[in-house]
mmCIF file with all atom_site columns, C-alpha atoms and ligand atoms in Angstrom:
data_model
loop_
_atom_site.group_PDB
_atom_site.id
_atom_site.type_symbol
_atom_site.label_atom_id
_atom_site.label_alt_id
_atom_site.label_comp_id
_atom_site.label_asym_id
_atom_site.label_entity_id
_atom_site.label_seq_id
_atom_site.pdbx_PDB_ins_code
_atom_site.Cartn_x
_atom_site.Cartn_y
_atom_site.Cartn_z
_atom_site.occupancy
_atom_site.B_iso_or_equiv
_atom_site.pdbx_formal_charge
_atom_site.auth_seq_id
_atom_site.auth_comp_id
_atom_site.auth_asym_id
_atom_site.auth_atom_id
_atom_site.pdbx_PDB_model_num
ATOM   1   C CA  . UNK A 1 1   ? -10.444 11.412 -28.995 1.00 0.00 ? 1   UNK A CA  1
ATOM   2   C CA  . UNK A 1 2   ? -12.321 13.310 -31.684 1.00 0.00 ? 2   UNK A CA  1
ATOM   3   C CA  . UNK A 1 3   ? -15.717 15.112 -31.051 1.00 0.00 ? 3   UNK A CA  1
ATOM   4   C CA  . UNK A 1 4   ? -17.408 12.540 -33.320 1.00 0.00 ? 4   UNK A CA  1
ATOM   5   C CA  . UNK A 1 5   ? -15.918 9.627  -31.213 1.00 0.00 ? 5   UNK A CA  1
ATOM   6   C CA  . UNK A 1 6   ? -17.068 11.290 -28.001 1.00 0.00 ? 6   UNK A CA  1
ATOM   7   C CA  . UNK A 1 7   ? -20.598 11.858 -29.310 1.00 0.00 ? 7   UNK A CA  1
ATOM   8   C CA  . UNK A 1 8   ? -20.957 8.262  -30.538 1.00 0.00 ? 8   UNK A CA  1
ATOM   9   C CA  . UNK A 1 9   ? -19.643 7.068  -27.140 1.00 0.00 ? 9   UNK A CA  1
ATOM   10  C CA  . UNK A 1 10  ? -22.257 9.217  -25.445 1.00 0.00 ? 10  UNK A CA  1
ATOM   11  C CA  . UNK A 1 11  ? -25.108 7.880  -27.571 1.00 0.00 ? 11  UNK A CA  1
ATOM   12  C CA  . UNK A 1 12  ? -24.024 4.287  -26.728 1.00 0.00 ? 12  UNK A CA  1
ATOM   13  C CA  . UNK A 1 13  ? -23.694 4.874  -22.912 1.00 0.00 ? 13  UNK A CA  1
ATOM   14  C CA  . UNK A 1 14  ? -26.211 7.635  -22.058 1.00 0.00 ? 14  UNK A CA  1
ATOM   15  C CA  . UNK A 1 15  ? -28.978 5.052  -21.285 1.00 0.00 ? 15  UNK A CA  1
ATOM   16  C CA  . UNK A 1 16  ? -26.960 3.938  -18.272 1.00 0.00 ? 16  UNK A CA  1
ATOM   17  C CA  . UNK A 1 17  ? -27.112 7.388  -16.621 1.00 0.00 ? 17  UNK A CA  1
ATOM   18  C CA  . UNK A 1 18  ? -29.841 9.602  -15.293 1.00 0.00 ? 18  UNK A CA  1
ATOM   19  C CA  . UNK A 1 19  ? -27.847 12.751 -15.718 1.00 0.00 ? 19  UNK A CA  1
ATOM   20  C CA  . UNK A 1 20  ? -26.471 13.830 -19.144 1.00 0.00 ? 20  UNK A CA  1
ATOM   21  C CA  . UNK A 1 21  ? -22.933 12.652 -19.957 1.00 0.00 ? 21  UNK A CA  1
ATOM   22  C CA  . UNK A 1 22  ? -21.027 15.795 -20.734 1.00 0.00 ? 22  UNK A CA  1
ATOM   23  C CA  . UNK A 1 23  ? -18.859 16.282 -23.774 1.00 0.00 ? 23  UNK A CA  1
ATOM   24  C CA  . UNK A 1 24  ? -16.581 19.296 -23.933 1.00 0.00 ? 24  UNK A CA  1
ATOM   25  C CA  . UNK A 1 25  ? -19.040 20.923 -26.367 1.00 0.00 ? 25  UNK A CA  1
ATOM   26  C CA  . UNK A 1 26  ? -21.837 20.867 -23.770 1.00 0.00 ? 26  UNK A CA  1
ATOM   27  C CA  . UNK A 1 27  ? -22.723 24.149 -22.096 1.00 0.00 ? 27  UNK A CA  1
ATOM   28  C CA  . UNK A 1 28  ? -22.487 22.643 -18.607 1.00 0.00 ? 28  UNK A CA  1
ATOM   29  C CA  . UNK A 1 29  ? -19.050 21.058 -19.207 1.00 0.00 ? 29  UNK A CA  1
ATOM   30  C CA  . UNK A 1 30  ? -16.858 24.024 -18.076 1.00 0.00 ? 30  UNK A CA  1
ATOM   31  C CA  . UNK A 1 31  ? -18.676 24.277 -14.755 1.00 0.00 ? 31  UNK A CA  1
ATOM   32  C CA  . UNK A 1 32  ? -18.636 20.586 -14.231 1.00 0.00 ? 32  UNK A CA  1
ATOM   33  C CA  . UNK A 1 33  ? -14.806 20.273 -14.601 1.00 0.00 ? 33  UNK A CA  1
ATOM   34  C CA  . UNK A 1 34  ? -14.097 23.270 -12.378 1.00 0.00 ? 34  UNK A CA  1
ATOM   35  C CA  . UNK A 1 35  ? -12.661 22.459 -8.900  1.00 0.00 ? 35  UNK A CA  1
ATOM   36  C CA  . UNK A 1 36  ? -11.556 24.579 -5.877  1.00 0.00 ? 36  UNK A CA  1
ATOM   37  C CA  . UNK A 1 37  ? -8.039  25.098 -7.178  1.00 0.00 ? 37  UNK A CA  1
ATOM   38  C CA  . UNK A 1 38  ? -8.626  27.394 -10.123 1.00 0.00 ? 38  UNK A CA  1
ATOM   39  C CA  . UNK A 1 39  ? -5.099  26.822 -11.401 1.00 0.00 ? 39  UNK A CA  1
ATOM   40  C CA  . UNK A 1 40  ? -6.096  23.335 -12.565 1.00 0.00 ? 40  UNK A CA  1
ATOM   41  C CA  . UNK A 1 41  ? -7.166  23.510 -16.201 1.00 0.00 ? 41  UNK A CA  1
ATOM   42  C CA  . UNK A 1 42  ? -7.469  19.883 -17.376 1.00 0.00 ? 42  UNK A CA  1
ATOM   43  C CA  . UNK A 1 43  ? -10.082 18.835 -19.936 1.00 0.00 ? 43  UNK A CA  1
ATOM   44  C CA  . UNK A 1 44  ? -11.569 15.382 -19.626 1.00 0.00 ? 44  UNK A CA  1
ATOM   45  C CA  . UNK A 1 45  ? -12.927 13.739 -22.776 1.00 0.00 ? 45  UNK A CA  1
ATOM   46  C CA  . UNK A 1 46  ? -16.111 13.065 -20.888 1.00 0.00 ? 46  UNK A CA  1
ATOM   47  C CA  . UNK A 1 47  ? -17.761 13.770 -17.529 1.00 0.00 ? 47  UNK A CA  1
ATOM   48  C CA  . UNK A 1 48  ? -20.196 11.233 -15.978 1.00 0.00 ? 48  UNK A CA  1
ATOM   49  C CA  . UNK A 1 49  ? -22.129 12.838 -13.156 1.00 0.00 ? 49  UNK A CA  1
ATOM   50  C CA  . UNK A 1 50  ? -23.243 9.794  -11.136 1.00 0.00 ? 50  UNK A CA  1
ATOM   51  C CA  . UNK A 1 51  ? -26.228 9.658  -8.753  1.00 0.00 ? 51  UNK A CA  1
ATOM   52  C CA  . UNK A 1 52  ? -26.050 5.996  -7.549  1.00 0.00 ? 52  UNK A CA  1
ATOM   53  C CA  . UNK A 1 53  ? -23.566 3.140  -7.065  1.00 0.00 ? 53  UNK A CA  1
ATOM   54  C CA  . UNK A 1 54  ? -25.025 1.467  -10.195 1.00 0.00 ? 54  UNK A CA  1
ATOM   55  C CA  . UNK A 1 55  ? -24.144 4.555  -12.249 1.00 0.00 ? 55  UNK A CA  1
ATOM   56  C CA  . UNK A 1 56  ? -20.615 4.529  -10.838 1.00 0.00 ? 56  UNK A CA  1
ATOM   57  C CA  . UNK A 1 57  ? -20.301 0.895  -11.937 1.00 0.00 ? 57  UNK A CA  1
ATOM   58  C CA  . UNK A 1 58  ? -21.572 1.911  -15.417 1.00 0.00 ? 58  UNK A CA  1
ATOM   59  C CA  . UNK A 1 59  ? -18.971 4.653  -15.527 1.00 0.00 ? 59  UNK A CA  1
ATOM   60  C CA  . UNK A 1 60  ? -16.170 2.231  -14.692 1.00 0.00 ? 60  UNK A CA  1
ATOM   61  C CA  . UNK A 1 61  ? -17.469 -0.198 -17.355 1.00 0.00 ? 61  UNK A CA  1
ATOM   62  C CA  . UNK A 1 62  ? -17.574 2.641  -19.847 1.00 0.00 ? 62  UNK A CA  1
ATOM   63  C CA  . UNK A 1 63  ? -13.969 3.563  -19.098 1.00 0.00 ? 63  UNK A CA  1
ATOM   64  C CA  . UNK A 1 64  ? -12.795 -0.084 -19.292 1.00 0.00 ? 64  UNK A CA  1
ATOM   65  C CA  . UNK A 1 65  ? -14.600 -0.825 -22.538 1.00 0.00 ? 65  UNK A CA  1
ATOM   66  C CA  . UNK A 1 66  ? -13.481 2.415  -24.210 1.00 0.00 ? 66  UNK A CA  1
ATOM   67  C CA  . UNK A 1 67  ? -9.915  2.336  -22.908 1.00 0.00 ? 67  UNK A CA  1
ATOM   68  C CA  . UNK A 1 68  ? -10.254 5.662  -21.004 1.00 0.00 ? 68  UNK A CA  1
ATOM   69  C CA  . UNK A 1 69  ? -8.371  6.416  -17.874 1.00 0.00 ? 69  UNK A CA  1
ATOM   70  C CA  . UNK A 1 70  ? -10.500 7.869  -15.042 1.00 0.00 ? 70  UNK A CA  1
ATOM   71  C CA  . UNK A 1 71  ? -10.424 10.437 -12.312 1.00 0.00 ? 71  UNK A CA  1
ATOM   72  C CA  . UNK A 1 72  ? -12.877 10.710 -9.419  1.00 0.00 ? 72  UNK A CA  1
ATOM   73  C CA  . UNK A 1 73  ? -14.278 13.890 -8.013  1.00 0.00 ? 73  UNK A CA  1
ATOM   74  C CA  . UNK A 1 74  ? -15.831 14.118 -4.564  1.00 0.00 ? 74  UNK A CA  1
ATOM   75  C CA  . UNK A 1 75  ? -15.959 17.649 -3.177  1.00 0.00 ? 75  UNK A CA  1
ATOM   76  C CA  . UNK A 1 76  ? -13.334 18.911 -5.608  1.00 0.00 ? 76  UNK A CA  1
ATOM   77  C CA  . UNK A 1 77  ? -11.074 20.424 -2.908  1.00 0.00 ? 77  UNK A CA  1
ATOM   78  C CA  . UNK A 1 78  ? -7.965  18.298 -3.524  1.00 0.00 ? 78  UNK A CA  1
ATOM   79  C CA  . UNK A 1 79  ? -5.310  21.003 -4.143  1.00 0.00 ? 79  UNK A CA  1
ATOM   80  C CA  . UNK A 1 80  ? -3.385  18.833 -6.607  1.00 0.00 ? 80  UNK A CA  1
ATOM   81  C CA  . UNK A 1 81  ? -6.465  18.541 -8.811  1.00 0.00 ? 81  UNK A CA  1
ATOM   82  C CA  . UNK A 1 82  ? -6.364  14.802 -9.219  1.00 0.00 ? 82  UNK A CA  1
ATOM   83  C CA  . UNK A 1 83  ? -10.183 14.869 -9.350  1.00 0.00 ? 83  UNK A CA  1
ATOM   84  C CA  . UNK A 1 84  ? -9.936  16.102 -12.920 1.00 0.00 ? 84  UNK A CA  1
ATOM   85  C CA  . UNK A 1 85  ? -8.087  14.084 -15.637 1.00 0.00 ? 85  UNK A CA  1
ATOM   86  C CA  . UNK A 1 86  ? -6.879  15.108 -19.069 1.00 0.00 ? 86  UNK A CA  1
ATOM   87  C CA  . UNK A 1 87  ? -8.639  13.365 -21.979 1.00 0.00 ? 87  UNK A CA  1
ATOM   88  C CA  . UNK A 1 88  ? -10.122 10.620 -19.832 1.00 0.00 ? 88  UNK A CA  1
ATOM   89  C CA  . UNK A 1 89  ? -13.391 10.022 -18.027 1.00 0.00 ? 89  UNK A CA  1
ATOM   90  C CA  . UNK A 1 90  ? -14.029 12.192 -15.004 1.00 0.00 ? 90  UNK A CA  1
ATOM   91  C CA  . UNK A 1 91  ? -16.438 10.323 -12.645 1.00 0.00 ? 91  UNK A CA  1
ATOM   92  C CA  . UNK A 1 92  ? -18.196 13.133 -10.828 1.00 0.00 ? 92  UNK A CA  1
ATOM   93  C CA  . UNK A 1 93  ? -19.753 11.907 -7.548  1.00 0.00 ? 93  UNK A CA  1
ATOM   94  C CA  . UNK A 1 94  ? -20.802 15.314 -6.274  1.00 0.00 ? 94  UNK A CA  1
ATOM   95  C CA  . UNK A 1 95  ? -24.547 14.706 -7.018  1.00 0.00 ? 95  UNK A CA  1
ATOM   96  C CA  . UNK A 1 96  ? -24.501 11.742 -4.485  1.00 0.00 ? 96  UNK A CA  1
ATOM   97  C CA  . UNK A 1 97  ? -25.675 13.577 -1.320  1.00 0.00 ? 97  UNK A CA  1
ATOM   98  C CA  . UNK A 1 98  ? -27.345 11.063 1.035   1.00 0.00 ? 98  UNK A CA  1
ATOM   99  C CA  . UNK A 1 99  ? -26.608 11.122 4.756   1.00 0.00 ? 99  UNK A CA  1
ATOM   100 C CA  . UNK A 1 100 ? -28.368 8.640  6.983   1.00 0.00 ? 100 UNK A CA  1
ATOM   101 C CA  . UNK A 1 101 ? -27.848 8.929  10.789  1.00 0.00 ? 101 UNK A CA  1
ATOM   102 C CA  . UNK A 1 102 ? -28.595 6.127  13.255  1.00 0.00 ? 102 UNK A CA  1
ATOM   103 C CA  . UNK A 1 103 ? -28.627 8.056  16.615  1.00 0.00 ? 103 UNK A CA  1
ATOM   104 C CA  . UNK A 1 104 ? -29.079 4.800  18.636  1.00 0.00 ? 104 UNK A CA  1
ATOM   105 C CA  . UNK A 1 105 ? -25.972 3.273  17.174  1.00 0.00 ? 105 UNK A CA  1
ATOM   106 C CA  . UNK A 1 106 ? -24.311 6.687  16.871  1.00 0.00 ? 106 UNK A CA  1
ATOM   107 C CA  . UNK A 1 107 ? -23.495 5.867  13.311  1.00 0.00 ? 107 UNK A CA  1
ATOM   108 C CA  . UNK A 1 108 ? -23.804 7.790  10.056  1.00 0.00 ? 108 UNK A CA  1
ATOM   109 C CA  . UNK A 1 109 ? -23.619 6.434  6.453   1.00 0.00 ? 109 UNK A CA  1
ATOM   110 C CA  . UNK A 1 110 ? -22.864 9.028  3.891   1.00 0.00 ? 110 UNK A CA  1
ATOM   111 C CA  . UNK A 1 111 ? -22.623 9.114  0.094   1.00 0.00 ? 111 UNK A CA  1
ATOM   112 C CA  . UNK A 1 112 ? -19.393 10.346 -1.593  1.00 0.00 ? 112 UNK A CA  1
ATOM   113 C CA  . UNK A 1 113 ? -20.644 13.710 -2.869  1.00 0.00 ? 113 UNK A CA  1
ATOM   114 C CA  . UNK A 1 114 ? -21.544 15.005 0.604   1.00 0.00 ? 114 UNK A CA  1
ATOM   115 C CA  . UNK A 1 115 ? -19.575 18.092 1.815   1.00 0.00 ? 115 UNK A CA  1
ATOM   116 C CA  . UNK A 1 116 ? -18.361 18.557 5.283   1.00 0.00 ? 116 UNK A CA  1
ATOM   117 C CA  . UNK A 1 117 ? -20.914 21.191 6.240   1.00 0.00 ? 117 UNK A CA  1
ATOM   118 C CA  . UNK A 1 118 ? -23.764 18.977 4.945   1.00 0.00 ? 118 UNK A CA  1
ATOM   119 C CA  . UNK A 1 119 ? -22.566 15.999 6.923   1.00 0.00 ? 119 UNK A CA  1
ATOM   120 C CA  . UNK A 1 120 ? -22.102 18.185 10.048  1.00 0.00 ? 120 UNK A CA  1
ATOM   121 C CA  . UNK A 1 121 ? -25.681 19.512 9.803   1.00 0.00 ? 121 UNK A CA  1
ATOM   122 C CA  . UNK A 1 122 ? -27.148 16.035 9.390   1.00 0.00 ? 122 UNK A CA  1
ATOM   123 C CA  . UNK A 1 123 ? -25.453 14.725 12.535  1.00 0.00 ? 123 UNK A CA  1
ATOM   124 C CA  . UNK A 1 124 ? -25.692 17.790 14.780  1.00 0.00 ? 124 UNK A CA  1
ATOM   125 C CA  . UNK A 1 125 ? -29.518 17.689 14.850  1.00 0.00 ? 125 UNK A CA  1
ATOM   126 C CA  . UNK A 1 126 ? -28.978 14.418 16.747  1.00 0.00 ? 126 UNK A CA  1
ATOM   127 C CA  . UNK A 1 127 ? -26.399 16.001 19.076  1.00 0.00 ? 127 UNK A CA  1
ATOM   128 C CA  . UNK A 1 128 ? -23.700 14.027 17.366  1.00 0.00 ? 128 UNK A CA  1
ATOM   129 C CA  . UNK A 1 129 ? -20.496 15.129 15.719  1.00 0.00 ? 129 UNK A CA  1
ATOM   130 C CA  . UNK A 1 130 ? -17.198 13.796 14.637  1.00 0.00 ? 130 UNK A CA  1
ATOM   131 C CA  . UNK A 1 131 ? -13.884 15.207 13.376  1.00 0.00 ? 131 UNK A CA  1
ATOM   132 C CA  . UNK A 1 132 ? -13.728 15.948 9.651   1.00 0.00 ? 132 UNK A CA  1
ATOM   133 C CA  . UNK A 1 133 ? -12.528 19.337 8.408   1.00 0.00 ? 133 UNK A CA  1
ATOM   134 C CA  . UNK A 1 134 ? -12.650 22.990 9.557   1.00 0.00 ? 134 UNK A CA  1
ATOM   135 C CA  . UNK A 1 135 ? -14.064 24.236 6.250   1.00 0.00 ? 135 UNK A CA  1
ATOM   136 C CA  . UNK A 1 136 ? -17.652 23.402 5.420   1.00 0.00 ? 136 UNK A CA  1
ATOM   137 C CA  . UNK A 1 137 ? -17.186 23.147 1.644   1.00 0.00 ? 137 UNK A CA  1
ATOM   138 C CA  . UNK A 1 138 ? -14.552 20.395 1.552   1.00 0.00 ? 138 UNK A CA  1
ATOM   139 C CA  . UNK A 1 139 ? -15.743 16.931 0.537   1.00 0.00 ? 139 UNK A CA  1
ATOM   140 C CA  . UNK A 1 140 ? -16.095 14.091 2.953   1.00 0.00 ? 140 UNK A CA  1
ATOM   141 C CA  . UNK A 1 141 ? -14.628 11.687 0.335   1.00 0.00 ? 141 UNK A CA  1
ATOM   142 C CA  . UNK A 1 142 ? -11.231 13.347 0.423   1.00 0.00 ? 142 UNK A CA  1
ATOM   143 C CA  . UNK A 1 143 ? -11.385 13.948 4.144   1.00 0.00 ? 143 UNK A CA  1
ATOM   144 C CA  . UNK A 1 144 ? -11.973 10.190 4.554   1.00 0.00 ? 144 UNK A CA  1
ATOM   145 C CA  . UNK A 1 145 ? -9.165  9.117  2.325   1.00 0.00 ? 145 UNK A CA  1
ATOM   146 C CA  . UNK A 1 146 ? -6.631  11.572 3.838   1.00 0.00 ? 146 UNK A CA  1
ATOM   147 C CA  . UNK A 1 147 ? -6.975  14.564 6.171   1.00 0.00 ? 147 UNK A CA  1
ATOM   148 C CA  . UNK A 1 148 ? -9.771  14.752 8.608   1.00 0.00 ? 148 UNK A CA  1
ATOM   149 C CA  . UNK A 1 149 ? -8.119  17.507 10.615  1.00 0.00 ? 149 UNK A CA  1
ATOM   150 C CA  . UNK A 1 150 ? -11.104 19.116 12.235  1.00 0.00 ? 150 UNK A CA  1
ATOM   151 C CA  . UNK A 1 151 ? -12.056 21.089 15.273  1.00 0.00 ? 151 UNK A CA  1
ATOM   152 C CA  . UNK A 1 152 ? -12.842 17.908 17.261  1.00 0.00 ? 152 UNK A CA  1
ATOM   153 C CA  . UNK A 1 153 ? -9.600  16.188 16.541  1.00 0.00 ? 153 UNK A CA  1
ATOM   154 C CA  . UNK A 1 154 ? -8.208  16.525 20.033  1.00 0.00 ? 154 UNK A CA  1
ATOM   155 C CA  . UNK A 1 155 ? -11.528 16.618 21.830  1.00 0.00 ? 155 UNK A CA  1
ATOM   156 C CA  . UNK A 1 156 ? -13.586 13.678 22.976  1.00 0.00 ? 156 UNK A CA  1
ATOM   157 C CA  . UNK A 1 157 ? -17.278 14.595 22.618  1.00 0.00 ? 157 UNK A CA  1
ATOM   158 C CA  . UNK A 1 158 ? -20.405 12.738 21.324  1.00 0.00 ? 158 UNK A CA  1
ATOM   159 C CA  . UNK A 1 159 ? -18.518 10.982 18.531  1.00 0.00 ? 159 UNK A CA  1
ATOM   160 C CA  . UNK A 1 160 ? -20.412 9.502  15.652  1.00 0.00 ? 160 UNK A CA  1
ATOM   161 C CA  . UNK A 1 161 ? -18.803 6.709  13.686  1.00 0.00 ? 161 UNK A CA  1
ATOM   162 C CA  . UNK A 1 162 ? -19.279 7.092  9.976   1.00 0.00 ? 162 UNK A CA  1
ATOM   163 C CA  . UNK A 1 163 ? -18.686 4.951  6.986   1.00 0.00 ? 163 UNK A CA  1
ATOM   164 C CA  . UNK A 1 164 ? -19.148 5.303  3.237   1.00 0.00 ? 164 UNK A CA  1
ATOM   165 C CA  . UNK A 1 165 ? -22.397 4.760  1.502   1.00 0.00 ? 165 UNK A CA  1
ATOM   166 C CA  . UNK A 1 166 ? -23.206 1.247  0.386   1.00 0.00 ? 166 UNK A CA  1
ATOM   167 C CA  . UNK A 1 167 ? -25.681 0.430  -2.313  1.00 0.00 ? 167 UNK A CA  1
ATOM   168 C CA  . UNK A 1 168 ? -28.302 -1.116 -0.025  1.00 0.00 ? 168 UNK A CA  1
ATOM   169 C CA  . UNK A 1 169 ? -29.075 2.344  1.347   1.00 0.00 ? 169 UNK A CA  1
ATOM   170 C CA  . UNK A 1 170 ? -31.947 3.922  -0.456  1.00 0.00 ? 170 UNK A CA  1
ATOM   171 C CA  . UNK A 1 171 ? -32.645 7.096  -2.323  1.00 0.00 ? 171 UNK A CA  1
ATOM   172 C CA  . UNK A 1 172 ? -29.728 9.390  -3.056  1.00 0.00 ? 172 UNK A CA  1
ATOM   173 C CA  . UNK A 1 173 ? -30.682 12.854 -1.935  1.00 0.00 ? 173 UNK A CA  1
ATOM   174 C CA  . UNK A 1 174 ? -32.556 11.695 1.153   1.00 0.00 ? 174 UNK A CA  1
ATOM   175 C CA  . UNK A 1 175 ? -31.418 12.535 4.622   1.00 0.00 ? 175 UNK A CA  1
ATOM   176 C CA  . UNK A 1 176 ? -31.937 10.748 7.877   1.00 0.00 ? 176 UNK A CA  1
HETATM 177 C C1  . FAD B 2 .   ? -10.140 25.432 1.387   1.00 0.00 ? 1   FAD B C1  1
HETATM 178 C C2  . FAD B 2 .   ? -9.667  24.186 1.986   1.00 0.00 ? 1   FAD B C2  1
HETATM 179 C C3  . FAD B 2 .   ? -9.832  23.881 3.236   1.00 0.00 ? 1   FAD B C3  1
HETATM 180 C C4  . FAD B 2 .   ? -9.429  22.627 3.814   1.00 0.00 ? 1   FAD B C4  1
HETATM 181 N N1  . FAD B 2 .   ? -9.528  22.372 5.116   1.00 0.00 ? 1   FAD B N1  1
HETATM 182 C C5  . FAD B 2 .   ? -9.195  21.207 5.609   1.00 0.00 ? 1   FAD B C5  1
HETATM 183 C C6  . FAD B 2 .   ? -9.377  20.909 6.978   1.00 0.00 ? 1   FAD B C6  1
HETATM 184 O O1  . FAD B 2 .   ? -9.824  21.726 7.807   1.00 0.00 ? 1   FAD B O1  1
HETATM 185 N N2  . FAD B 2 .   ? -9.017  19.643 7.429   1.00 0.00 ? 1   FAD B N2  1
HETATM 186 C C7  . FAD B 2 .   ? -8.482  18.693 6.585   1.00 0.00 ? 1   FAD B C7  1
HETATM 187 O O2  . FAD B 2 .   ? -8.283  17.593 7.043   1.00 0.00 ? 1   FAD B O2  1
HETATM 188 N N3  . FAD B 2 .   ? -8.333  18.938 5.265   1.00 0.00 ? 1   FAD B N3  1
HETATM 189 C C8  . FAD B 2 .   ? -8.601  20.190 4.806   1.00 0.00 ? 1   FAD B C8  1
HETATM 190 N N4  . FAD B 2 .   ? -8.470  20.481 3.402   1.00 0.00 ? 1   FAD B N4  1
HETATM 191 C C9  . FAD B 2 .   ? -7.913  19.382 2.622   1.00 0.00 ? 1   FAD B C9  1
HETATM 192 C C10 . FAD B 2 .   ? -9.021  18.557 2.016   1.00 0.00 ? 1   FAD B C10 1
HETATM 193 O O3  . FAD B 2 .   ? -9.687  17.938 2.975   1.00 0.00 ? 1   FAD B O3  1
HETATM 194 C C11 . FAD B 2 .   ? -8.467  17.595 1.036   1.00 0.00 ? 1   FAD B C11 1
HETATM 195 O O4  . FAD B 2 .   ? -7.967  18.254 -0.048  1.00 0.00 ? 1   FAD B O4  1
HETATM 196 C C12 . FAD B 2 .   ? -9.480  16.505 0.596   1.00 0.00 ? 1   FAD B C12 1
HETATM 197 O O5  . FAD B 2 .   ? -8.838  15.593 -0.208  1.00 0.00 ? 1   FAD B O5  1
HETATM 198 C C13 . FAD B 2 .   ? -10.546 17.196 -0.290  1.00 0.00 ? 1   FAD B C13 1
HETATM 199 O O6  . FAD B 2 .   ? -11.530 16.210 -0.497  1.00 0.00 ? 1   FAD B O6  1
HETATM 200 P P1  . FAD B 2 .   ? -12.590 16.452 -1.671  1.00 0.00 ? 1   FAD B P1  1
HETATM 201 O O7  . FAD B 2 .   ? -13.483 15.267 -1.749  1.00 0.00 ? 1   FAD B O7  1
HETATM 202 O O8  . FAD B 2 .   ? -13.256 17.839 -1.465  1.00 0.00 ? 1   FAD B O8  1
HETATM 203 O O9  . FAD B 2 .   ? -11.635 16.540 -2.914  1.00 0.00 ? 1   FAD B O9  1
HETATM 204 P P2  . FAD B 2 .   ? -11.466 15.855 -4.288  1.00 0.00 ? 1   FAD B P2  1
HETATM 205 O O10 . FAD B 2 .   ? -10.507 16.639 -5.065  1.00 0.00 ? 1   FAD B O10 1
HETATM 206 O O11 . FAD B 2 .   ? -12.792 15.618 -4.981  1.00 0.00 ? 1   FAD B O11 1
HETATM 207 O O12 . FAD B 2 .   ? -10.876 14.449 -3.975  1.00 0.00 ? 1   FAD B O12 1
HETATM 208 C C14 . FAD B 2 .   ? -9.591  14.320 -3.357  1.00 0.00 ? 1   FAD B C14 1
HETATM 209 C C15 . FAD B 2 .   ? -8.968  13.071 -3.883  1.00 0.00 ? 1   FAD B C15 1
HETATM 210 O O13 . FAD B 2 .   ? -9.694  11.910 -3.500  1.00 0.00 ? 1   FAD B O13 1
HETATM 211 C C16 . FAD B 2 .   ? -10.111 11.229 -4.668  1.00 0.00 ? 1   FAD B C16 1
HETATM 212 N N5  . FAD B 2 .   ? -11.471 10.740 -4.421  1.00 0.00 ? 1   FAD B N5  1
HETATM 213 C C17 . FAD B 2 .   ? -12.577 11.546 -4.163  1.00 0.00 ? 1   FAD B C17 1
HETATM 214 N N6  . FAD B 2 .   ? -13.573 10.826 -3.941  1.00 0.00 ? 1   FAD B N6  1
HETATM 215 C C18 . FAD B 2 .   ? -13.229 9.527  -4.106  1.00 0.00 ? 1   FAD B C18 1
HETATM 216 C C19 . FAD B 2 .   ? -13.933 8.270  -4.027  1.00 0.00 ? 1   FAD B C19 1
HETATM 217 N N7  . FAD B 2 .   ? -15.215 8.129  -3.719  1.00 0.00 ? 1   FAD B N7  1
HETATM 218 N N8  . FAD B 2 .   ? -13.196 7.144  -4.228  1.00 0.00 ? 1   FAD B N8  1
HETATM 219 C C20 . FAD B 2 .   ? -11.903 7.232  -4.514  1.00 0.00 ? 1   FAD B C20 1
HETATM 220 N N9  . FAD B 2 .   ? -11.114 8.353  -4.642  1.00 0.00 ? 1   FAD B N9  1
HETATM 221 C C21 . FAD B 2 .   ? -11.834 9.483  -4.394  1.00 0.00 ? 1   FAD B C21 1
HETATM 222 C C22 . FAD B 2 .   ? -10.032 12.213 -5.821  1.00 0.00 ? 1   FAD B C22 1
HETATM 223 O O14 . FAD B 2 .   ? -9.738  11.528 -7.089  1.00 0.00 ? 1   FAD B O14 1
HETATM 224 C C23 . FAD B 2 .   ? -8.790  13.026 -5.416  1.00 0.00 ? 1   FAD B C23 1
HETATM 225 O O15 . FAD B 2 .   ? -7.609  12.365 -5.675  1.00 0.00 ? 1   FAD B O15 1
HETATM 226 C C24 . FAD B 2 .   ? -8.813  21.655 2.916   1.00 0.00 ? 1   FAD B C24 1
HETATM 227 C C25 . FAD B 2 .   ? -8.709  21.951 1.554   1.00 0.00 ? 1   FAD B C25 1
HETATM 228 C C26 . FAD B 2 .   ? -9.085  23.171 0.995   1.00 0.00 ? 1   FAD B C26 1
HETATM 229 C C27 . FAD B 2 .   ? -8.968  23.457 -0.404  1.00 0.00 ? 1   FAD B C27 1
#
C-alpha cells in the first residue's frame, strides 16, 4: 500500500475513531508498533488505537472494506509478536483500561488493554485476587487466551471470577 493510499484511507475512516489513526509517517507510529519482544520488527500499514468496543467494530469494518489483514495487540507481551502484522491493520487495544469489580459477586469485568498489575491493584483493594501472571506488565488479554500461570495457581484464596469487557459497561478508563 502506498503512502497516498494510506493517507486517503485515514481521511475516510478517521471520523470513526477518537484517537488518531497512525500511518508509518506519523511520529507516534514507531512507539505504537513496539512490543515487549524487541526482535519483532514488523510494520503495519496502519495502527488503530481503539478506546471502545464501537471503535473495535469500526476497525474490523475498515479492515474488511479495505481488504487488510489484521493483528490485535493487548499488553504486547506475546513473545512470537503476533500482535503486530506486516502491511495490515494493527488493532491496538492497549488504551482500553477499564476494570470494574463487584465485591458482592466476587466478580471483575475488565477491558482488553488492562495489564496484570493494573487488574491486581483493582481487585486487591477489595481483598480479592485470582491467578493471572507473575509479571505485572503482561496483558490480561493474552493471559486469558493462554497462560494464566500466576502465584495463586495452586493456592485457593479469595478467588475473583473475571470475564472480558462487554460494551454495556460504561466509560473506558474508569475503575470500580
Ligand atoms: C516478561 C514476560 C513475563 C511473562 N510472565 C508470565 C506469567 O507469569 N504467567 C503466564 O501465564 N504468562 C506469562 N507470560 C506470557 C504472557 O502471558 C503471554 O505471552 C500473553 O499472551 C501476553 O499477553 P499480552 O496481552 O501482553 O500480549 P499480546 O502480544 O498483546 O497478545 C498475545 C496474543 O493474543 C492476541 N490477542 C490479544 N488481545 C486479544 C483480544 N482482545 N482478542 C483476540 N486476540 C487477542 C494477540 O493478537 C496475540 O496473538 C510472560 C511473558 C513475558 C514476555
